[in-house]
């Protein structure tokens, strides 16, 4: 048999490690495994693998195969249904190693999360379209400035109130188009990274939105979350956009939940991070319309006649600059937008 690491060593690993005895009962799991499976060591010990993952027969079958054959097994991809009650699905690679006395060791590594869409080619196409919108916005902005300047010069020489009214309309519409172009271009500056508590950002967003709508705000915060490095103003904009969209989807009346959790082994912006924070914005509205699902994060895509379709595109751009990712899932009665931000953003620079 190979040398098996002592449990003190396993406790420090970022990989999720689970050990079973000869009767498939959990004898040990490290903190990363407890987090992945949404359980606690005290609750999990003594349970069978089938009790721990009650709707997942695939892993049980592979463990039996590895035990009977006496040889390790490596699974490139496995979908785990985690939580009590089961519900959260996570994709992971899995290594199964036979131990002495019929015991088994299982090691999980989370696979990269779906970023905006499960199809990477479609995600790249979305990014190319965003760049096109931004290039177009640059071209529009200069003539707009010229038009506004000319209208101001004319206004200085015209005394007729009727004619001045037309010029005022020109100025207002020029300003409106300028603001739209600025939104298309995204944040005007790079993030200014400081250490921050994400709950302070969320509470500020709640305070900004809570007084104007008939919303039942629910908070499910993990008080043990570490600080992360980010730009408070820009992250406030992200959650204002996401929460504002949720409120509009519910027509200003419903349940809006803010939830935070720690995440292990996240992959975002092409880099793996040992620890991250997940912020969920969940509403009980009608869900994302089917015809918008593939283009949801593109600029100018909206399901509301009065909307600009820029909120999600701006939020995604800011999160990307923070080396993070936005994920989402939606069905009638439950829509969740999740922002994952790395805690160990060592350079504090994000991604431009």
Coordinates of C-alpha atoms in Angstrom, one line a residue:
X1 CA 0.0 0.0 0.0
X2 CA 1.2 3.6 -0.6
X3 CA 2.1 5.9 2.2
X4 CA -1.1 7.6 3.4
X5 CA -0.9 11.1 4.7
X6 CA -1.7 11.7 8.4
X7 CA -5.0 13.4 9.0
X8 CA -3.2 16.5 10.4
X9 CA -1.7 17.0 6.9
X10 CA -5.0 16.3 5.2
X11 CA -6.7 19.0 7.3
X12 CA -4.4 21.6 5.7
X13 CA -5.1 20.6 2.1
X14 CA -7.3 22.7 -0.2
X15 CA -8.4 19.4 -1.9
X16 CA -11.5 17.8 -0.5
X17 CA -10.5 14.4 1.1
X18 CA -13.0 11.9 2.5
X19 CA -12.1 8.5 4.2
X20 CA -14.4 5.5 4.5
X21 CA -14.1 2.4 6.5
X22 CA -14.7 -1.1 5.2
X23 CA -18.5 -0.7 5.5
X24 CA -18.5 2.6 3.5
X25 CA -19.0 4.7 6.6
X26 CA -17.3 8.1 6.9
X27 CA -14.4 7.9 9.3
X28 CA -12.8 11.3 8.4
X29 CA -13.3 14.2 6.2
X30 CA -11.1 17.3 6.0
X31 CA -12.5 20.9 6.2
X32 CA -12.4 21.3 2.4
X33 CA -14.6 18.1 2.0
X34 CA -17.0 19.4 4.7
X35 CA -17.4 22.7 2.7
X36 CA -17.8 20.9 -0.6
X37 CA -20.5 18.5 0.7
X38 CA -22.1 21.2 2.8
X39 CA -21.9 19.3 6.0
X40 CA -19.8 19.2 9.2
X41 CA -17.3 16.5 10.3
X42 CA -19.5 15.8 13.4
X43 CA -22.6 15.3 11.3
X44 CA -20.9 13.2 8.6
X45 CA -18.9 10.8 10.7
X46 CA -20.5 7.3 10.9
X47 CA -22.8 7.9 7.9
X48 CA -22.5 5.7 4.9
X49 CA -21.5 7.3 1.6
X50 CA -25.1 6.7 0.3
X51 CA -26.5 8.6 3.3
X52 CA -24.1 11.4 2.8
X53 CA -24.9 11.7 -1.0
X54 CA -28.4 10.1 -1.1
X55 CA -29.1 10.8 -4.7
X56 CA -25.7 10.0 -6.2
X57 CA -25.4 6.3 -7.0
X58 CA -22.5 6.9 -9.4
X59 CA -19.9 7.5 -6.8
X60 CA -21.1 4.6 -4.6
X61 CA -20.7 2.3 -7.6
X62 CA -17.2 3.5 -8.4
X63 CA -16.1 3.1 -4.8
X64 CA -17.3 -0.5 -4.8
X65 CA -15.5 -1.1 -8.0
X66 CA -12.2 0.3 -6.7
X67 CA -12.6 -1.8 -3.4
X68 CA -13.4 -5.0 -5.3
X69 CA -10.5 -4.5 -7.7
X70 CA -8.0 -3.3 -5.1
X71 CA -6.8 -0.6 -7.6
X72 CA -7.1 3.2 -7.6
X73 CA -9.7 4.8 -9.9
X74 CA -9.5 8.3 -11.4
X75 CA -12.7 10.0 -12.7
X76 CA -12.1 13.0 -14.9
X77 CA -15.6 14.4 -14.1
X78 CA -18.3 13.6 -11.7
X79 CA -21.5 15.5 -10.7
X80 CA -22.1 15.7 -7.0
X81 CA -25.5 16.6 -5.6
X82 CA -24.6 18.2 -2.2
X83 CA -26.4 19.6 0.8
X84 CA -29.2 18.7 3.2
X85 CA -31.7 18.5 1.6
X86 CA -29.8 17.6 -1.6
X87 CA -29.9 20.3 -4.3
X88 CA -26.6 22.0 -5.1
X89 CA -24.9 20.3 -8.1
X90 CA -21.1 20.6 -8.4
X91 CA -18.7 19.2 -10.9
X92 CA -15.5 17.7 -9.7
X93 CA -12.8 15.3 -10.6
X94 CA -12.4 12.3 -8.3
X95 CA -9.6 10.0 -7.2
X96 CA -10.5 6.8 -5.3
X97 CA -7.7 5.1 -3.4
X98 CA -8.1 1.7 -1.6
X99 CA -6.6 1.7 2.0
X100 CA -5.9 -1.0 4.5
X101 CA -8.7 -3.1 6.0
X102 CA -11.1 -2.3 3.2
X103 CA -11.0 1.4 3.8
X104 CA -11.2 3.9 0.9
X105 CA -9.9 7.5 0.4
X106 CA -11.7 9.8 -1.9
X107 CA -10.3 13.1 -3.1
X108 CA -12.3 15.7 -5.0
X109 CA -11.1 18.6 -7.0
X110 CA -13.8 21.1 -8.1
X111 CA -13.8 21.7 -11.9
X112 CA -14.0 25.2 -13.4
X113 CA -17.3 26.9 -13.0
X114 CA -19.5 27.8 -15.9
X115 CA -18.7 31.4 -16.6
X116 CA -21.9 33.1 -17.9
X117 CA -22.5 30.2 -20.2
X118 CA -21.4 26.6 -20.4
X119 CA -20.2 27.0 -23.9
X120 CA -16.8 28.6 -24.0
X121 CA -17.1 29.6 -27.7
X122 CA -20.3 31.5 -26.9
X123 CA -18.6 33.2 -24.0
X124 CA -15.8 34.3 -26.3
X125 CA -18.3 35.6 -28.8
X126 CA -20.0 37.6 -26.1
X127 CA -16.7 39.2 -25.2
X128 CA -16.0 40.1 -28.8
X129 CA -19.4 41.7 -29.1
X130 CA -18.8 43.7 -25.9
X131 CA -15.5 45.0 -27.4
X132 CA -17.4 46.0 -30.6
X133 CA -19.9 48.0 -28.6
X134 CA -17.1 49.7 -26.7
X135 CA -15.3 50.6 -29.9
X136 CA -18.6 52.0 -31.4
X137 CA -19.2 54.0 -28.2
X138 CA -15.7 55.6 -28.5
X139 CA -16.6 56.7 -32.1
X140 CA -19.9 58.2 -31.1
X141 CA -18.6 60.1 -28.1
X142 CA -16.5 62.7 -29.9
X143 CA -19.2 63.9 -32.3
X144 CA -21.6 64.1 -29.4
X145 CA -19.2 66.5 -27.6
X146 CA -19.1 68.7 -30.8
X147 CA -22.9 68.7 -31.1
X148 CA -23.3 69.8 -27.5
X149 CA -20.7 72.6 -27.8
X150 CA -22.4 73.9 -31.0
X151 CA -25.8 73.9 -29.2
X152 CA -24.4 75.9 -26.3
X153 CA -22.9 78.5 -28.6
X154 CA -26.2 78.9 -30.4
X155 CA -28.1 79.2 -27.1
X156 CA -25.9 82.1 -26.1
X157 CA -27.0 84.1 -29.2
X158 CA -30.7 83.3 -29.3
X159 CA -33.2 85.2 -27.3
X160 CA -36.4 83.7 -28.8
X161 CA -37.9 81.4 -26.0
X162 CA -39.4 79.0 -28.6
X163 CA -36.0 78.6 -30.3
X164 CA -34.2 78.2 -27.0
X165 CA -36.7 75.4 -26.1
X166 CA -35.5 73.5 -29.2
X167 CA -31.9 74.0 -28.2
X168 CA -32.7 72.8 -24.6
X169 CA -34.1 69.6 -26.1
X170 CA -30.9 69.1 -28.1
X171 CA -28.8 69.6 -25.0
X172 CA -30.9 67.2 -22.9
X173 CA -30.8 64.5 -25.5
X174 CA -27.1 65.0 -26.2
X175 CA -26.5 64.6 -22.4
X176 CA -28.7 61.4 -22.4
X177 CA -26.7 59.9 -25.2
X178 CA -23.4 60.8 -23.6
X179 CA -24.4 59.0 -20.4
X180 CA -25.5 56.0 -22.4
X181 CA -22.2 55.9 -24.2
X182 CA -20.3 56.3 -20.9
X183 CA -22.2 53.2 -19.6
X184 CA -21.3 51.3 -22.7
X185 CA -17.7 52.0 -22.1
X186 CA -17.9 50.6 -18.6
X187 CA -16.2 51.9 -15.5
X188 CA -14.1 55.0 -16.3
X189 CA -11.2 54.0 -14.1
X190 CA -9.4 50.9 -13.0
X191 CA -10.5 49.4 -9.6
X192 CA -8.8 50.9 -6.5
X193 CA -8.2 47.8 -4.4
X194 CA -8.5 48.1 -0.6
X195 CA -9.2 45.5 2.1
X196 CA -13.0 45.4 2.6
X197 CA -15.8 43.5 4.3
X198 CA -18.3 42.3 1.6
X199 CA -21.1 42.5 4.2
X200 CA -20.6 46.3 4.5
X201 CA -21.0 46.6 0.7
X202 CA -24.2 44.5 0.7
X203 CA -25.7 46.4 3.7
X204 CA -25.0 49.7 1.9
X205 CA -26.8 48.4 -1.2
X206 CA -29.7 47.2 0.9
X207 CA -29.9 50.7 2.5
X208 CA -30.0 52.3 -0.9
X209 CA -32.8 50.1 -2.2
X210 CA -34.8 49.1 0.8
X211 CA -36.8 52.3 1.3
X212 CA -38.3 52.5 -2.1
X213 CA -39.9 49.1 -2.7
X214 CA -42.2 46.6 -1.0
X215 CA -39.4 44.0 -0.8
X216 CA -39.0 41.4 2.0
X217 CA -35.2 41.5 2.4
X218 CA -33.7 38.4 3.9
X219 CA -30.0 38.2 4.9
X220 CA -28.1 34.9 5.3
X221 CA -24.5 36.0 6.0
X222 CA -21.6 33.9 7.0
X223 CA -20.0 35.9 9.8
X224 CA -16.7 34.0 9.5
X225 CA -15.9 35.3 6.0
X226 CA -12.4 36.9 5.6
X227 CA -11.8 40.3 4.1
X228 CA -11.1 40.5 0.4
X229 CA -9.4 43.1 -1.8
X230 CA -11.7 45.1 -4.0
X231 CA -13.0 48.5 -5.0
X232 CA -16.0 49.3 -2.7
X233 CA -17.6 51.8 -5.1
X234 CA -17.4 49.5 -8.1
X235 CA -18.6 46.4 -6.1
X236 CA -21.5 48.5 -4.8
X237 CA -22.4 49.1 -8.4
X238 CA -22.3 45.4 -9.2
X239 CA -24.8 44.5 -6.4
X240 CA -27.0 47.6 -7.0
X241 CA -27.4 46.4 -10.6
X242 CA -28.1 42.7 -9.6
X243 CA -30.4 43.6 -6.8
X244 CA -32.1 46.3 -8.8
X245 CA -32.7 43.8 -11.7
X246 CA -34.2 41.4 -9.2
X247 CA -36.6 44.0 -7.8
X248 CA -37.7 45.0 -11.3
X249 CA -38.3 41.4 -12.2
X250 CA -40.6 41.0 -9.2
X251 CA -42.4 44.3 -10.1
X252 CA -41.2 45.8 -6.8
X253 CA -42.8 43.2 -4.5
X254 CA -41.4 39.9 -3.4
X255 CA -38.6 38.2 -1.4
X256 CA -35.0 39.2 -2.1
X257 CA -32.3 37.2 -0.2
X258 CA -28.6 38.2 0.1
X259 CA -26.5 35.2 1.0
X260 CA -22.7 34.8 1.5
X261 CA -20.6 31.7 1.7
X262 CA -16.9 30.6 1.6
X263 CA -15.9 28.7 -1.5
X264 CA -12.8 26.5 -1.9
X265 CA -10.8 25.9 -5.1
X266 CA -12.5 28.4 -7.4
X267 CA -11.4 29.0 -10.9
X268 CA -12.0 32.4 -12.4
X269 CA -10.4 34.6 -15.1
X270 CA -8.3 31.6 -16.0
X271 CA -6.6 31.3 -12.6
X272 CA -7.2 28.9 -9.7
X273 CA -7.7 30.4 -6.2
X274 CA -7.6 28.4 -3.0
X275 CA -10.3 30.5 -1.3
X276 CA -13.1 32.7 -2.6
X277 CA -16.3 34.3 -1.4
X278 CA -19.7 33.6 -3.1
X279 CA -22.4 36.3 -2.9
X280 CA -25.9 35.2 -4.0
X281 CA -28.7 37.5 -4.9
X282 CA -31.8 35.4 -5.0
X283 CA -35.4 36.4 -5.8
X284 CA -38.7 34.7 -6.1
X285 CA -39.7 36.4 -9.4
X286 CA -40.8 34.8 -12.7
X287 CA -37.3 33.9 -13.8
X288 CA -35.2 34.9 -16.8
X289 CA -37.1 34.6 -20.1
X290 CA -36.0 31.8 -22.3
X291 CA -35.2 34.1 -25.3
X292 CA -32.7 36.1 -23.2
X293 CA -30.7 33.2 -21.6
X294 CA -28.0 33.0 -24.3
X295 CA -27.4 36.8 -24.5
X296 CA -28.1 37.9 -21.0
X297 CA -24.8 39.6 -20.4
X298 CA -24.6 41.4 -23.7
X299 CA -25.0 45.2 -23.7
X300 CA -28.4 46.5 -24.8
X301 CA -30.1 43.2 -24.2
X302 CA -33.1 43.7 -21.9
X303 CA -36.5 42.2 -21.2
X304 CA -38.0 45.6 -20.2
X305 CA -39.2 48.2 -22.7
X306 CA -37.8 51.0 -20.6
X307 CA -34.5 49.3 -19.8
X308 CA -31.1 50.0 -21.4
X309 CA -29.8 46.4 -21.0
X310 CA -26.5 47.7 -19.5
X311 CA -26.7 46.6 -15.9
X312 CA -25.5 43.0 -16.2
X313 CA -22.9 43.9 -18.8
X314 CA -21.4 46.5 -16.5
X315 CA -21.6 44.2 -13.5
X316 CA -19.8 41.4 -15.4
X317 CA -17.1 43.8 -16.5
X318 CA -16.4 45.0 -13.0
X319 CA -16.4 41.5 -11.6
X320 CA -13.9 40.4 -14.3
X321 CA -11.7 43.3 -13.3
X322 CA -11.7 41.9 -9.8
X323 CA -10.6 38.5 -11.2
X324 CA -14.0 37.1 -10.4
X325 CA -16.9 35.5 -12.2
X326 CA -20.7 35.8 -12.3
X327 CA -22.8 32.6 -12.4
X328 CA -26.6 32.3 -12.5
X329 CA -29.5 29.9 -12.6
X330 CA -33.1 30.6 -13.0
X331 CA -36.5 28.9 -13.0
X332 CA -40.0 30.3 -12.3
X333 CA -40.1 31.3 -8.7
X334 CA -36.3 31.2 -8.1
X335 CA -33.5 33.1 -9.7
X336 CA -30.0 33.3 -8.3
X337 CA -27.1 35.4 -9.5
X338 CA -23.9 34.4 -7.8
X339 CA -20.7 36.5 -7.7
X340 CA -17.5 34.7 -6.9
X341 CA -14.6 36.8 -5.8
X342 CA -11.2 35.4 -4.9
X343 CA -9.9 36.2 -1.4
X344 CA -6.3 35.6 -2.4
X345 CA -6.0 38.2 -5.1
X346 CA -2.3 38.7 -4.3
X347 CA -1.5 41.4 -6.8
X348 CA -4.5 43.5 -5.9
X349 CA -4.8 44.5 -9.6
X350 CA -7.6 42.4 -11.0
X351 CA -7.7 41.9 -14.8
X352 CA -8.0 44.7 -17.3

